[in-house]
PDB file of C-alpha atoms in Angstrom:
ATOM      1  CA  UNK A1004     132.719-128.209   6.322  1.00  0.00           C
ATOM      2  CA  UNK A1005     128.882-128.556   5.558  1.00  0.00           C
ATOM      3  CA  UNK A1006     127.758-126.681   8.577  1.00  0.00           C
ATOM      4  CA  UNK A1007     124.881-125.319   6.801  1.00  0.00           C
ATOM      5  CA  UNK A1008     122.015-126.269   4.150  1.00  0.00           C
ATOM      6  CA  UNK A1009     123.730-122.789   2.692  1.00  0.00           C
ATOM      7  CA  UNK A1010     127.033-123.967   2.774  1.00  0.00           C
ATOM      8  CA  UNK A1011     126.459-127.242   1.073  1.00  0.00           C
ATOM      9  CA  UNK A1012     124.314-125.048  -2.058  1.00  0.00           C
ATOM     10  CA  UNK A1013     127.376-123.556  -2.109  1.00  0.00           C
ATOM     11  CA  UNK A1014     129.708-126.272  -3.140  1.00  0.00           C
ATOM     12  CA  UNK A1015     126.892-128.075  -5.381  1.00  0.00           C
ATOM     13  CA  UNK A1016     126.943-124.099  -7.187  1.00  0.00           C
ATOM     14  CA  UNK A1017     131.055-124.491  -7.224  1.00  0.00           C
ATOM     15  CA  UNK A1018     130.889-128.206  -8.558  1.00  0.00           C
ATOM     16  CA  UNK A1019     128.079-127.864 -11.034  1.00  0.00           C
ATOM     17  CA  UNK A1020     130.368-124.644 -12.556  1.00  0.00           C
ATOM     18  CA  UNK A1021     133.436-126.540 -12.696  1.00  0.00           C
ATOM     19  CA  UNK A1022     131.924-129.703 -14.197  1.00  0.00           C
ATOM     20  CA  UNK A1023     130.137-127.272 -16.556  1.00  0.00           C
ATOM     21  CA  UNK A1024     133.103-125.888 -17.046  1.00  0.00           C
ATOM     22  CA  UNK A1025     135.334-128.793 -18.218  1.00  0.00           C
ATOM     23  CA  UNK A1026     132.855-130.309 -20.824  1.00  0.00           C
ATOM     24  CA  UNK A1027     133.001-126.815 -22.263  1.00  0.00           C
ATOM     25  CA  UNK A1028     136.759-126.966 -22.174  1.00  0.00           C
ATOM     26  CA  UNK A1029     136.650-130.303 -24.014  1.00  0.00           C
ATOM     27  CA  UNK A1030     134.437-128.984 -26.382  1.00  0.00           C
ATOM     28  CA  UNK A1031     136.164-125.762 -27.179  1.00  0.00           C
ATOM     29  CA  UNK A1032     139.464-128.023 -27.752  1.00  0.00           C
ATOM     30  CA  UNK A1033     138.249-130.275 -29.635  1.00  0.00           C
ATOM     31  CA  UNK A1034     136.416-127.983 -32.222  1.00  0.00           C
ATOM     32  CA  UNK A1035     140.547-126.365 -32.339  1.00  0.00           C
ATOM     33  CA  UNK A1036     142.602-129.074 -32.599  1.00  0.00           C
ATOM     34  CA  UNK A1037     140.497-132.014 -34.091  1.00  0.00           C
ATOM     35  CA  UNK A1038     137.354-129.335 -36.577  1.00  0.00           C
ATOM     36  CA  UNK A1039     139.235-126.379 -37.553  1.00  0.00           C
ATOM     37  CA  UNK A1040     142.098-126.852 -39.900  1.00  0.00           C
ATOM     38  CA  UNK A1041     142.292-123.219 -40.840  1.00  0.00           C
ATOM     39  CA  UNK A1042     143.563-121.861 -38.013  1.00  0.00           C
ATOM     40  CA  UNK A1043     147.237-121.217 -37.733  1.00  0.00           C
ATOM     41  CA  UNK A1044     148.950-123.007 -34.566  1.00  0.00           C
ATOM     42  CA  UNK A1045     150.000-119.594 -32.929  1.00  0.00           C
ATOM     43  CA  UNK A1046     146.377-118.721 -32.494  1.00  0.00           C
ATOM     44  CA  UNK A1047     145.775-121.867 -31.104  1.00  0.00           C
ATOM     45  CA  UNK A1048     148.403-121.416 -28.816  1.00  0.00           C
ATOM     46  CA  UNK A1049     147.016-118.078 -28.036  1.00  0.00           C
ATOM     47  CA  UNK A1050     143.310-119.761 -27.566  1.00  0.00           C
ATOM     48  CA  UNK A1051     144.632-122.663 -24.886  1.00  0.00           C
ATOM     49  CA  UNK A1052     147.373-119.828 -22.959  1.00  0.00           C
ATOM     50  CA  UNK A1053     143.661-117.638 -22.780  1.00  0.00           C
ATOM     51  CA  UNK A1054     141.706-120.020 -21.249  1.00  0.00           C
ATOM     52  CA  UNK A1055     144.022-121.251 -18.503  1.00  0.00           C
ATOM     53  CA  UNK A1056     145.238-118.177 -17.409  1.00  0.00           C
ATOM     54  CA  UNK A1057     141.255-116.223 -17.712  1.00  0.00           C
ATOM     55  CA  UNK A1058     138.949-119.621 -18.069  1.00  0.00           C
ATOM     56  CA  UNK A1059     135.471-118.621 -17.603  1.00  0.00           C
ATOM     57  CA  UNK A1060     136.238-115.226 -20.100  1.00  0.00           C
ATOM     58  CA  UNK A1061     138.042-116.993 -21.886  1.00  0.00           C
ATOM     59  CA  UNK A1062     135.584-119.530 -22.749  1.00  0.00           C
ATOM     60  CA  UNK A1063     132.348-117.273 -23.100  1.00  0.00           C
ATOM     61  CA  UNK A1064     134.414-114.762 -25.350  1.00  0.00           C
ATOM     62  CA  UNK A1065     134.883-117.817 -27.444  1.00  0.00           C
ATOM     63  CA  UNK A1066     131.734-119.337 -27.773  1.00  0.00           C
ATOM     64  CA  UNK A1067     130.663-116.259 -28.379  1.00  0.00           C
ATOM     65  CA  UNK A1068     132.920-115.240 -31.352  1.00  0.00           C
ATOM     66  CA  UNK A1069     133.419-118.854 -32.508  1.00  0.00           C
ATOM     67  CA  UNK A1070     130.575-121.192 -31.976  1.00  0.00           C
ATOM     68  CA  UNK A1071     128.864-119.908 -35.289  1.00  0.00           C
ATOM     69  CA  UNK A1072     131.758-121.958 -36.867  1.00  0.00           C
ATOM     70  CA  UNK A1073     131.694-124.950 -33.945  1.00  0.00           C
ATOM     71  CA  UNK A1074     128.268-125.527 -34.669  1.00  0.00           C
ATOM     72  CA  UNK A1075     129.236-125.761 -38.381  1.00  0.00           C
ATOM     73  CA  UNK A1076     132.075-127.541 -38.310  1.00  0.00           C
ATOM     74  CA  UNK A1077     130.266-129.861 -35.483  1.00  0.00           C
ATOM     75  CA  UNK A1078     127.731-130.422 -38.387  1.00  0.00           C
ATOM     76  CA  UNK A1079     130.066-131.246 -41.173  1.00  0.00           C
ATOM     77  CA  UNK A1080     131.989-133.999 -38.667  1.00  0.00           C
ATOM     78  CA  UNK A1081     128.252-135.543 -38.250  1.00  0.00           C
ATOM     79  CA  UNK A1082     128.163-135.585 -41.834  1.00  0.00           C
ATOM     80  CA  UNK A1083     131.464-136.754 -42.213  1.00  0.00           C
ATOM     81  CA  UNK A1084     130.806-140.025 -40.188  1.00  0.00           C
ATOM     82  CA  UNK A1085     127.582-140.571 -41.204  1.00  0.00           C
ATOM     83  CA  UNK A1086     128.500-141.123 -44.566  1.00  0.00           C
ATOM     84  CA  UNK A1087     131.459-143.009 -43.828  1.00  0.00           C
ATOM     85  CA  UNK A1088     129.153-145.438 -41.102  1.00  0.00           C
ATOM     86  CA  UNK A1089     126.931-145.962 -44.337  1.00  0.00           C
ATOM     87  CA  UNK A1090     129.716-146.774 -46.492  1.00  0.00           C
ATOM     88  CA  UNK A1091     130.819-149.281 -43.813  1.00  0.00           C
ATOM     89  CA  UNK A1092     127.933-150.354 -43.635  1.00  0.00           C
ATOM     90  CA  UNK A1093     127.682-151.572 -47.386  1.00  0.00           C
ATOM     91  CA  UNK A1094     130.784-152.525 -48.262  1.00  0.00           C
ATOM     92  CA  UNK A1095     129.617-155.267 -45.067  1.00  0.00           C
ATOM     93  CA  UNK A1096     126.125-156.244 -46.493  1.00  0.00           C
ATOM     94  CA  UNK A1097     127.639-157.119 -49.892  1.00  0.00           C
ATOM     95  CA  UNK A1098     125.846-156.959 -53.013  1.00  0.00           C
ATOM     96  CA  UNK A1099     121.396-156.989 -52.916  1.00  0.00           C
ATOM     97  CA  UNK A1100     119.813-160.089 -54.159  1.00  0.00           C
ATOM     98  CA  UNK A1101     118.450-158.445 -57.141  1.00  0.00           C
ATOM     99  CA  UNK A1102     122.751-157.887 -58.591  1.00  0.00           C
ATOM    100  CA  UNK A1103     123.525-161.426 -57.337  1.00  0.00           C
ATOM    101  CA  UNK A1104     120.607-162.832 -59.026  1.00  0.00           C
ATOM    102  CA  UNK A1105     121.303-160.294 -62.927  1.00  0.00           C
ATOM    103  CA  UNK A1106     124.973-162.234 -62.556  1.00  0.00           C
ATOM    104  CA  UNK A1107     123.818-165.225 -62.211  1.00  0.00           C
ATOM    105  CA  UNK A1108     121.698-164.974 -65.412  1.00  0.00           C
ATOM    106  CA  UNK A1109     125.470-163.265 -66.964  1.00  0.00           C
ATOM    107  CA  UNK A1110     126.297-166.505 -66.352  1.00  0.00           C
ATOM    108  CA  UNK A1111     123.637-168.732 -67.528  1.00  0.00           C
ATOM    109  CA  UNK A1112     123.582-166.430 -71.044  1.00  0.00           C
ATOM    110  CA  UNK A1113     127.054-167.192 -70.993  1.00  0.00           C
ATOM    111  CA  UNK A1114     127.201-170.866 -70.568  1.00  0.00           C
ATOM    112  CA  UNK A1115     129.116-171.304 -67.302  1.00  0.00           C
ATOM    113  CA  UNK A1116     126.570-172.449 -65.342  1.00  0.00           C
ATOM    114  CA  UNK A1117     123.688-174.824 -65.809  1.00  0.00           C
ATOM    115  CA  UNK A1118     120.009-173.820 -65.972  1.00  0.00           C
ATOM    116  CA  UNK A1119     119.561-175.774 -62.677  1.00  0.00           C
ATOM    117  CA  UNK A1120     123.019-174.161 -61.127  1.00  0.00           C
ATOM    118  CA  UNK A1121     121.285-170.686 -62.298  1.00  0.00           C
ATOM    119  CA  UNK A1122     117.644-171.490 -60.197  1.00  0.00           C
ATOM    120  CA  UNK A1123     119.828-173.241 -57.601  1.00  0.00           C
ATOM    121  CA  UNK A1124     121.756-169.355 -57.306  1.00  0.00           C
ATOM    122  CA  UNK A1125     118.356-167.839 -57.616  1.00  0.00           C
ATOM    123  CA  UNK A1126     116.831-169.464 -55.209  1.00  0.00           C
ATOM    124  CA  UNK A1127     119.840-169.012 -52.309  1.00  0.00           C
ATOM    125  CA  UNK A1128     119.888-165.355 -53.408  1.00  0.00           C
ATOM    126  CA  UNK A1129     115.696-165.012 -52.965  1.00  0.00           C
ATOM    127  CA  UNK A1130     115.769-166.833 -49.787  1.00  0.00           C
ATOM    128  CA  UNK A1131     118.120-163.990 -48.002  1.00  0.00           C
ATOM    129  CA  UNK A1132     116.913-162.007 -45.856  1.00  0.00           C
ATOM    130  CA  UNK A1133     116.995-158.993 -43.912  1.00  0.00           C
ATOM    131  CA  UNK A1134     118.327-160.160 -40.584  1.00  0.00           C
ATOM    132  CA  UNK A1135     116.966-158.454 -37.273  1.00  0.00           C
ATOM    133  CA  UNK A1136     119.428-156.066 -35.249  1.00  0.00           C
ATOM    134  CA  UNK A1137     121.936-157.777 -34.471  1.00  0.00           C
ATOM    135  CA  UNK A1138     121.685-161.086 -35.836  1.00  0.00           C
ATOM    136  CA  UNK A1139     122.778-162.641 -39.329  1.00  0.00           C
ATOM    137  CA  UNK A1140     120.768-164.439 -41.195  1.00  0.00           C
ATOM    138  CA  UNK A1141     122.552-165.852 -44.969  1.00  0.00           C
TER     139      UNK A1141
END
């Protein structure tokens, strides 16, 4: 199969081009079906048809014609994912020590808890430290 260096080199280039096409194809399909909600189903079907029949040419045309929008949609998806992650972290982290102390103070002022209980709640809130990554201490 590989009788010379050039046969090996040619095979390497063909494999590289195929893997590069697969990566581009997956990015295009992700953009078409998960990020681009404005394009109709018929237009998406036409893009997929041409991606199968004329793969490299269609991928190149898609990147030239829709590359800017593709990048904008990818950026918007990344921002949305970041916001969802931040919201989850805020929800999972709970309330801040200042909020805990303020709530304990309002309970003390209303007479629902004693001064000793207030001091205990305040000490508990003040003792909370930010844990190192991957650990939790509360």
